[in-house]
């Protein structure tokens, strides 16, 4: 069973400066909820009730967000405003949060390896909170879809979607053999390739299930694209020696690491979630 989910949240969020100068990008709100809370809710709805944050300097407000604010509780207790805290109270009461700090930003692979002492020897989920995923047509959340697949195949899984050819250089790109509709066995994986070198237009989005042997693979992985230790490179080794699956998930994903995607997500959530409550 998968019980744990790791959130790498040490990144700077430079694309959102000056908003992210003293505030974590993961705390930017989509309408009235911080981006990271959407990710935690997705993990929890998949049964991943142990949430580990790999944080960094200047990220303390994330830990504060997932903790009780006694002053606030006192202020609004018994008023109509309590309803606004229902969602976050549920998480505080039902999730075990743990934190560790990545002192140096040496890449996503390195961030995940930093979480090893808190994950241990078991398969786990990874959510990159700036990819916001929303359910459509009553389907499960993306992480819940992936957990079902993991229970069937017992190997690492990455979520993928098709992207335009001129955007492949923003993602990890896979090549794979189709197994059943929407599910591929990965044969190749390249981190942010130039369009002419991309093995396909199937891009990894920020949802992973990783088996614990990934930690040793990461240790064995030299720095790759941008001089950083890439999870994509470690996963390629796993794919070569065993099996990695790539799954075209159901639902919609917004790239909230970019201003355009963030605004799109805001408009979508306002119309489809907030106004329909
Ligand atoms: C990371 C991964 C990349 C993946 C992307 C998804 O890149 O390295 O393989 O496609 O997340 O959002 P980043 O966006 O952190 O540069």
mmCIF file of C-alpha atoms and ligand atoms in Angstrom:
data_model
loop_
_atom_site.group_PDB
_atom_site.id
_atom_site.type_symbol
_atom_site.label_atom_id
_atom_site.label_comp_id
_atom_site.label_asym_id
_atom_site.label_seq_id
_atom_site.Cartn_x
_atom_site.Cartn_y
_atom_site.Cartn_z
ATOM 1 C CA UNK A 1 0.000 0.000 0.000
ATOM 2 C CA UNK A 2 1.174 3.517 -0.676
ATOM 3 C CA UNK A 3 0.894 5.733 2.376
ATOM 4 C CA UNK A 4 3.357 8.537 1.822
ATOM 5 C CA UNK A 5 3.621 11.489 -0.500
ATOM 6 C CA UNK A 6 6.619 13.736 -0.945
ATOM 7 C CA UNK A 7 6.324 17.390 -1.927
ATOM 8 C CA UNK A 8 9.530 19.053 -3.103
ATOM 9 C CA UNK A 9 8.912 22.710 -2.243
ATOM 10 C CA UNK A 10 12.368 24.219 -1.945
ATOM 11 C CA UNK A 11 12.361 26.019 -5.328
ATOM 12 C CA UNK A 12 12.540 29.799 -5.563
ATOM 13 C CA UNK A 13 9.651 30.608 -7.877
ATOM 14 C CA UNK A 14 11.621 33.270 -9.696
ATOM 15 C CA UNK A 15 9.019 33.511 -12.453
ATOM 16 C CA UNK A 16 6.612 35.005 -9.941
ATOM 17 C CA UNK A 17 8.885 37.681 -8.538
ATOM 18 C CA UNK A 18 8.301 40.005 -6.828
ATOM 19 C CA UNK A 19 5.315 38.050 -5.370
ATOM 20 C CA UNK A 20 7.619 35.229 -4.300
ATOM 21 C CA UNK A 21 10.326 37.413 -2.792
ATOM 22 C CA UNK A 22 9.357 36.597 0.781
ATOM 23 C CA UNK A 23 6.513 34.162 0.148
ATOM 24 C CA UNK A 24 6.795 30.571 -1.114
ATOM 25 C CA UNK A 25 5.407 30.130 -4.624
ATOM 26 C CA UNK A 26 3.476 27.121 -3.279
ATOM 27 C CA UNK A 27 1.498 29.489 -1.040
ATOM 28 C CA UNK A 28 0.230 31.610 -3.936
ATOM 29 C CA UNK A 29 -3.539 31.221 -3.948
ATOM 30 C CA UNK A 30 -5.635 29.852 -6.769
ATOM 31 C CA UNK A 31 -8.778 31.829 -5.865
ATOM 32 C CA UNK A 32 -8.809 31.368 -2.050
ATOM 33 C CA UNK A 33 -6.641 28.298 -1.503
ATOM 34 C CA UNK A 34 -2.877 27.993 -1.706
ATOM 35 C CA UNK A 35 -1.549 25.928 -4.574
ATOM 36 C CA UNK A 36 0.082 23.446 -2.223
ATOM 37 C CA UNK A 37 -3.199 22.695 -0.474
ATOM 38 C CA UNK A 38 -4.715 21.510 -3.762
ATOM 39 C CA UNK A 39 -1.805 19.086 -4.090
ATOM 40 C CA UNK A 40 -2.118 17.820 -0.519
ATOM 41 C CA UNK A 41 -5.859 17.306 -0.984
ATOM 42 C CA UNK A 42 -5.189 15.285 -4.128
ATOM 43 C CA UNK A 43 -2.682 13.089 -2.252
ATOM 44 C CA UNK A 44 -5.006 12.602 0.707
ATOM 45 C CA UNK A 45 -7.921 11.672 -1.546
ATOM 46 C CA UNK A 46 -5.634 8.946 -2.930
ATOM 47 C CA UNK A 47 -5.110 7.614 0.617
ATOM 48 C CA UNK A 48 -1.646 9.137 1.045
ATOM 49 C CA UNK A 49 -2.065 10.464 4.559
ATOM 50 C CA UNK A 50 1.614 10.920 5.358
ATOM 51 C CA UNK A 51 2.878 14.051 3.696
ATOM 52 C CA UNK A 52 6.546 14.945 3.625
ATOM 53 C CA UNK A 53 7.752 18.353 2.529
ATOM 54 C CA UNK A 54 11.271 18.853 1.314
ATOM 55 C CA UNK A 55 11.486 22.543 2.095
ATOM 56 C CA UNK A 56 14.139 25.197 1.971
ATOM 57 C CA UNK A 57 14.939 28.605 3.308
ATOM 58 C CA UNK A 58 12.004 31.016 3.416
ATOM 59 C CA UNK A 59 9.356 28.297 3.314
ATOM 60 C CA UNK A 60 8.187 28.272 6.905
ATOM 61 C CA UNK A 61 4.730 29.540 6.057
ATOM 62 C CA UNK A 62 3.997 26.149 4.447
ATOM 63 C CA UNK A 63 4.499 24.413 7.803
ATOM 64 C CA UNK A 64 2.431 27.119 9.513
ATOM 65 C CA UNK A 65 -0.366 26.661 7.002
ATOM 66 C CA UNK A 66 -0.687 22.976 7.879
ATOM 67 C CA UNK A 67 -0.816 23.661 11.604
ATOM 68 C CA UNK A 68 -3.382 25.114 13.994
ATOM 69 C CA UNK A 69 -3.481 28.889 14.372
ATOM 70 C CA UNK A 70 -4.835 29.262 17.899
ATOM 71 C CA UNK A 71 -5.309 32.994 17.634
ATOM 72 C CA UNK A 72 -7.359 32.626 14.474
ATOM 73 C CA UNK A 73 -9.373 29.721 15.892
ATOM 74 C CA UNK A 74 -10.145 31.836 18.941
ATOM 75 C CA UNK A 75 -11.161 34.851 16.852
ATOM 76 C CA UNK A 76 -13.601 33.081 14.580
ATOM 77 C CA UNK A 77 -14.883 30.358 16.885
ATOM 78 C CA UNK A 78 -18.688 30.294 16.803
ATOM 79 C CA UNK A 79 -18.924 32.748 13.881
ATOM 80 C CA UNK A 80 -20.076 32.056 10.321
ATOM 81 C CA UNK A 81 -16.482 32.312 9.184
ATOM 82 C CA UNK A 82 -15.562 28.927 10.609
ATOM 83 C CA UNK A 83 -16.705 27.311 7.367
ATOM 84 C CA UNK A 84 -13.686 28.798 5.593
ATOM 85 C CA UNK A 85 -11.384 26.680 7.725
ATOM 86 C CA UNK A 86 -13.176 23.368 7.238
ATOM 87 C CA UNK A 87 -10.918 22.080 4.465
ATOM 88 C CA UNK A 88 -7.650 22.929 6.146
ATOM 89 C CA UNK A 89 -8.873 21.702 9.555
ATOM 90 C CA UNK A 90 -9.666 18.350 7.978
ATOM 91 C CA UNK A 91 -6.107 18.072 6.684
ATOM 92 C CA UNK A 92 -4.571 19.132 9.991
ATOM 93 C CA UNK A 93 -6.593 16.491 11.819
ATOM 94 C CA UNK A 94 -6.107 13.651 9.362
ATOM 95 C CA UNK A 95 -2.637 13.986 7.884
ATOM 96 C CA UNK A 96 0.804 13.392 9.396
ATOM 97 C CA UNK A 97 3.078 16.136 8.149
ATOM 98 C CA UNK A 98 6.837 15.898 8.253
ATOM 99 C CA UNK A 99 9.502 18.283 7.035
ATOM 100 C CA UNK A 100 13.097 18.175 6.029
ATOM 101 C CA UNK A 101 15.223 20.852 4.431
ATOM 102 C CA UNK A 102 17.154 20.747 1.196
ATOM 103 C CA UNK A 103 20.106 23.005 1.946
ATOM 104 C CA UNK A 104 21.382 23.216 -1.615
ATOM 105 C CA UNK A 105 19.236 23.264 -4.738
ATOM 106 C CA UNK A 106 20.885 20.496 -6.709
ATOM 107 C CA UNK A 107 17.868 19.419 -8.742
ATOM 108 C CA UNK A 108 14.580 17.527 -8.410
ATOM 109 C CA UNK A 109 16.356 14.167 -8.074
ATOM 110 C CA UNK A 110 18.419 15.557 -5.214
ATOM 111 C CA UNK A 111 15.295 17.009 -3.551
ATOM 112 C CA UNK A 112 13.620 13.593 -3.657
ATOM 113 C CA UNK A 113 16.742 11.928 -2.254
ATOM 114 C CA UNK A 114 16.726 14.445 0.594
ATOM 115 C CA UNK A 115 13.358 13.002 1.620
ATOM 116 C CA UNK A 116 14.687 9.442 1.895
ATOM 117 C CA UNK A 117 14.996 9.353 5.714
ATOM 118 C CA UNK A 118 11.324 10.318 6.000
ATOM 119 C CA UNK A 119 10.114 7.917 3.307
ATOM 120 C CA UNK A 120 12.184 4.833 4.089
ATOM 121 C CA UNK A 121 11.903 1.548 2.233
ATOM 122 C CA UNK A 122 8.471 1.841 0.668
ATOM 123 C CA UNK A 123 6.874 3.078 -2.543
ATOM 124 C CA UNK A 124 5.654 6.682 -2.372
ATOM 125 C CA UNK A 125 3.970 9.410 -4.356
ATOM 126 C CA UNK A 126 5.572 12.673 -5.464
ATOM 127 C CA UNK A 127 3.529 15.791 -6.196
ATOM 128 C CA UNK A 128 5.003 18.911 -7.764
ATOM 129 C CA UNK A 129 2.508 21.431 -6.468
ATOM 130 C CA UNK A 130 2.925 23.873 -9.349
ATOM 131 C CA UNK A 131 1.250 21.361 -11.636
ATOM 132 C CA UNK A 132 -2.350 21.771 -10.521
ATOM 133 C CA UNK A 133 -4.517 18.820 -11.548
ATOM 134 C CA UNK A 134 -8.285 18.873 -11.409
ATOM 135 C CA UNK A 135 -10.728 16.044 -11.857
ATOM 136 C CA UNK A 136 -13.106 16.126 -14.775
ATOM 137 C CA UNK A 137 -16.227 14.098 -15.506
ATOM 138 C CA UNK A 138 -16.315 12.589 -12.032
ATOM 139 C CA UNK A 139 -12.996 10.749 -12.396
ATOM 140 C CA UNK A 140 -10.608 10.189 -9.474
ATOM 141 C CA UNK A 141 -7.773 12.622 -8.859
ATOM 142 C CA UNK A 142 -4.581 11.889 -10.784
ATOM 143 C CA UNK A 143 -2.724 10.450 -7.768
ATOM 144 C CA UNK A 144 -5.639 8.131 -6.976
ATOM 145 C CA UNK A 145 -5.624 6.917 -10.593
ATOM 146 C CA UNK A 146 -1.905 6.220 -10.322
ATOM 147 C CA UNK A 147 -2.215 4.397 -6.987
ATOM 148 C CA UNK A 148 -4.701 2.007 -8.615
ATOM 149 C CA UNK A 149 -2.190 1.290 -11.356
ATOM 150 C CA UNK A 150 0.603 0.825 -8.846
ATOM 151 C CA UNK A 151 -1.445 -1.747 -6.974
ATOM 152 C CA UNK A 152 -1.728 -3.661 -10.224
ATOM 153 C CA UNK A 153 1.829 -3.305 -11.628
ATOM 154 C CA UNK A 154 4.065 -2.574 -8.590
ATOM 155 C CA UNK A 155 6.569 -0.352 -10.366
ATOM 156 C CA UNK A 156 7.371 3.329 -10.722
ATOM 157 C CA UNK A 157 4.828 5.361 -12.688
ATOM 158 C CA UNK A 158 4.974 8.846 -14.181
ATOM 159 C CA UNK A 159 1.936 10.836 -15.285
ATOM 160 C CA UNK A 160 2.149 12.143 -18.840
ATOM 161 C CA UNK A 161 0.269 14.321 -21.282
ATOM 162 C CA UNK A 162 0.778 15.345 -24.881
ATOM 163 C CA UNK A 163 2.330 18.784 -25.337
ATOM 164 C CA UNK A 164 2.916 20.853 -28.489
ATOM 165 C CA UNK A 165 6.258 20.083 -30.176
ATOM 166 C CA UNK A 166 7.638 23.536 -29.365
ATOM 167 C CA UNK A 167 7.126 22.943 -25.628
ATOM 168 C CA UNK A 168 8.971 19.646 -25.208
ATOM 169 C CA UNK A 169 12.020 21.529 -23.922
ATOM 170 C CA UNK A 170 10.092 22.416 -20.743
ATOM 171 C CA UNK A 171 9.514 18.805 -19.650
ATOM 172 C CA UNK A 172 10.872 15.347 -19.193
ATOM 173 C CA UNK A 173 9.828 13.519 -22.372
ATOM 174 C CA UNK A 174 9.294 9.777 -22.616
ATOM 175 C CA UNK A 175 9.255 7.170 -25.352
ATOM 176 C CA UNK A 176 7.357 3.995 -24.665
ATOM 177 C CA UNK A 177 5.649 0.883 -25.916
ATOM 178 C CA UNK A 178 1.898 1.110 -25.656
ATOM 179 C CA UNK A 179 0.500 -1.580 -23.311
ATOM 180 C CA UNK A 180 -3.154 -0.693 -23.140
ATOM 181 C CA UNK A 181 -4.933 2.535 -23.983
ATOM 182 C CA UNK A 182 -3.166 5.396 -22.195
ATOM 183 C CA UNK A 183 -0.487 3.220 -20.546
ATOM 184 C CA UNK A 184 3.068 2.886 -21.841
ATOM 185 C CA UNK A 185 6.097 0.933 -20.766
ATOM 186 C CA UNK A 186 8.915 3.485 -20.826
ATOM 187 C CA UNK A 187 11.819 2.719 -23.164
ATOM 188 C CA UNK A 188 13.484 6.137 -23.123
ATOM 189 C CA UNK A 189 13.294 9.375 -21.175
ATOM 190 C CA UNK A 190 15.023 12.692 -21.788
ATOM 191 C CA UNK A 191 14.971 15.752 -19.546
ATOM 192 C CA UNK A 192 14.001 18.920 -21.428
ATOM 193 C CA UNK A 193 15.190 17.889 -24.906
ATOM 194 C CA UNK A 194 15.448 20.243 -27.848
ATOM 195 C CA UNK A 195 12.454 19.608 -30.131
ATOM 196 C CA UNK A 196 14.661 17.858 -32.718
ATOM 197 C CA UNK A 197 15.978 15.412 -30.108
ATOM 198 C CA UNK A 198 12.663 14.655 -28.384
ATOM 199 C CA UNK A 199 11.644 10.990 -28.562
ATOM 200 C CA UNK A 200 7.929 11.976 -28.604
ATOM 201 C CA UNK A 201 5.630 14.724 -27.397
ATOM 202 C CA UNK A 202 4.591 12.820 -24.260
ATOM 203 C CA UNK A 203 5.601 15.034 -21.361
ATOM 204 C CA UNK A 204 5.986 14.050 -17.728
ATOM 205 C CA UNK A 205 3.836 16.180 -15.480
ATOM 206 C CA UNK A 206 4.448 16.596 -11.773
ATOM 207 C CA UNK A 207 2.965 13.341 -10.467
ATOM 208 C CA UNK A 208 5.081 10.285 -9.790
ATOM 209 C CA UNK A 209 4.882 7.027 -7.916
ATOM 210 C CA UNK A 210 8.373 5.805 -7.135
ATOM 211 C CA UNK A 211 9.567 2.487 -5.788
ATOM 212 C CA UNK A 212 12.202 2.891 -3.059
ATOM 213 C CA UNK A 213 15.086 1.538 -5.160
ATOM 214 C CA UNK A 214 14.909 4.956 -6.839
ATOM 215 C CA UNK A 215 17.010 6.381 -3.987
ATOM 216 C CA UNK A 216 20.042 4.299 -4.908
ATOM 217 C CA UNK A 217 19.451 5.121 -8.586
ATOM 218 C CA UNK A 218 19.484 8.823 -7.725
ATOM 219 C CA UNK A 219 22.710 8.412 -5.763
ATOM 220 C CA UNK A 220 24.222 6.783 -8.853
ATOM 221 C CA UNK A 221 22.950 9.518 -11.199
ATOM 222 C CA UNK A 222 25.440 12.205 -12.218
ATOM 223 C CA UNK A 223 24.201 15.787 -12.707
ATOM 224 C CA UNK A 224 22.398 16.109 -16.045
ATOM 225 C CA UNK A 225 20.438 18.917 -17.699
ATOM 226 C CA UNK A 226 21.313 22.331 -16.176
ATOM 227 C CA UNK A 227 23.965 20.631 -14.019
ATOM 228 C CA UNK A 228 21.205 19.264 -11.745
ATOM 229 C CA UNK A 229 20.521 15.727 -10.539
ATOM 230 C CA UNK A 230 17.424 14.855 -12.548
ATOM 231 C CA UNK A 231 14.761 12.395 -11.434
ATOM 232 C CA UNK A 232 14.181 11.730 -15.144
ATOM 233 C CA UNK A 233 17.719 10.295 -15.484
ATOM 234 C CA UNK A 234 17.324 8.084 -12.395
ATOM 235 C CA UNK A 235 13.975 6.828 -13.707
ATOM 236 C CA UNK A 236 15.543 5.957 -17.051
ATOM 237 C CA UNK A 237 17.938 3.632 -15.230
ATOM 238 C CA UNK A 238 15.010 2.037 -13.443
ATOM 239 C CA UNK A 239 13.230 1.639 -16.784
ATOM 240 C CA UNK A 240 16.272 -0.029 -18.330
ATOM 241 C CA UNK A 241 16.801 -2.454 -15.470
ATOM 242 C CA UNK A 242 13.183 -3.107 -14.561
ATOM 243 C CA UNK A 243 9.998 -1.342 -15.459
ATOM 244 C CA UNK A 244 8.661 2.205 -15.411
ATOM 245 C CA UNK A 245 5.168 2.998 -16.641
ATOM 246 C CA UNK A 246 3.897 6.229 -18.130
ATOM 247 C CA UNK A 247 0.218 6.970 -17.707
ATOM 248 C CA UNK A 248 -1.926 9.399 -19.667
ATOM 249 C CA UNK A 249 -4.111 10.533 -16.800
ATOM 250 C CA UNK A 250 -7.742 11.590 -16.900
ATOM 251 C CA UNK A 251 -8.404 15.156 -15.859
ATOM 252 C CA UNK A 252 -6.976 18.565 -16.540
ATOM 253 C CA UNK A 253 -3.618 19.973 -15.595
ATOM 254 C CA UNK A 254 -2.494 23.578 -15.332
ATOM 255 C CA UNK A 255 1.127 24.650 -15.355
ATOM 256 C CA UNK A 256 0.946 27.010 -12.398
ATOM 257 C CA UNK A 257 4.706 27.459 -12.545
ATOM 258 C CA UNK A 258 4.034 29.872 -15.420
ATOM 259 C CA UNK A 259 2.015 33.070 -15.257
ATOM 260 C CA UNK A 260 -0.246 32.021 -18.144
ATOM 261 C CA UNK A 261 -1.031 28.640 -16.582
ATOM 262 C CA UNK A 262 -1.580 30.235 -13.201
ATOM 263 C CA UNK A 263 -4.116 32.704 -14.596
ATOM 264 C CA UNK A 264 -5.842 29.944 -16.566
ATOM 265 C CA UNK A 265 -6.076 27.796 -13.427
ATOM 266 C CA UNK A 266 -7.446 30.740 -11.464
ATOM 267 C CA UNK A 267 -10.177 31.382 -14.019
ATOM 268 C CA UNK A 268 -11.011 27.688 -14.291
ATOM 269 C CA UNK A 269 -11.200 27.136 -10.525
ATOM 270 C CA UNK A 270 -13.235 30.291 -10.018
ATOM 271 C CA UNK A 271 -15.842 29.214 -12.579
ATOM 272 C CA UNK A 272 -15.857 25.471 -11.961
ATOM 273 C CA UNK A 273 -15.077 25.020 -8.292
ATOM 274 C CA UNK A 274 -15.490 28.218 -6.305
ATOM 275 C CA UNK A 275 -18.742 29.459 -7.897
ATOM 276 C CA UNK A 276 -20.328 26.010 -7.834
ATOM 277 C CA UNK A 277 -19.896 25.485 -4.101
HETATM 278 C C1 LIG B 1 10.271 18.917 -13.490
HETATM 279 C C2 LIG B 1 10.877 17.648 -14.086
HETATM 280 C C3 LIG B 1 10.382 17.430 -15.509
HETATM 281 C C4 LIG B 1 8.859 17.420 -15.523
HETATM 282 C C5 LIG B 1 8.304 18.711 -14.873
HETATM 283 C C6 LIG B 1 6.804 18.635 -14.716
HETATM 284 O O1 LIG B 1 10.789 20.020 -14.183
HETATM 285 O O2 LIG B 1 12.293 17.741 -14.059
HETATM 286 O O3 LIG B 1 10.863 16.200 -16.026
HETATM 287 O O4 LIG B 1 8.401 17.311 -16.853
HETATM 288 O O5 LIG B 1 8.853 18.906 -13.571
HETATM 289 O O6 LIG B 1 6.284 19.845 -14.251
HETATM 290 P P1 LIG B 1 10.654 21.547 -13.618
HETATM 291 O O7 LIG B 1 9.326 22.023 -14.111
HETATM 292 O O8 LIG B 1 10.732 21.456 -12.133
HETATM 293 O O9 LIG B 1 11.797 22.283 -14.229
#
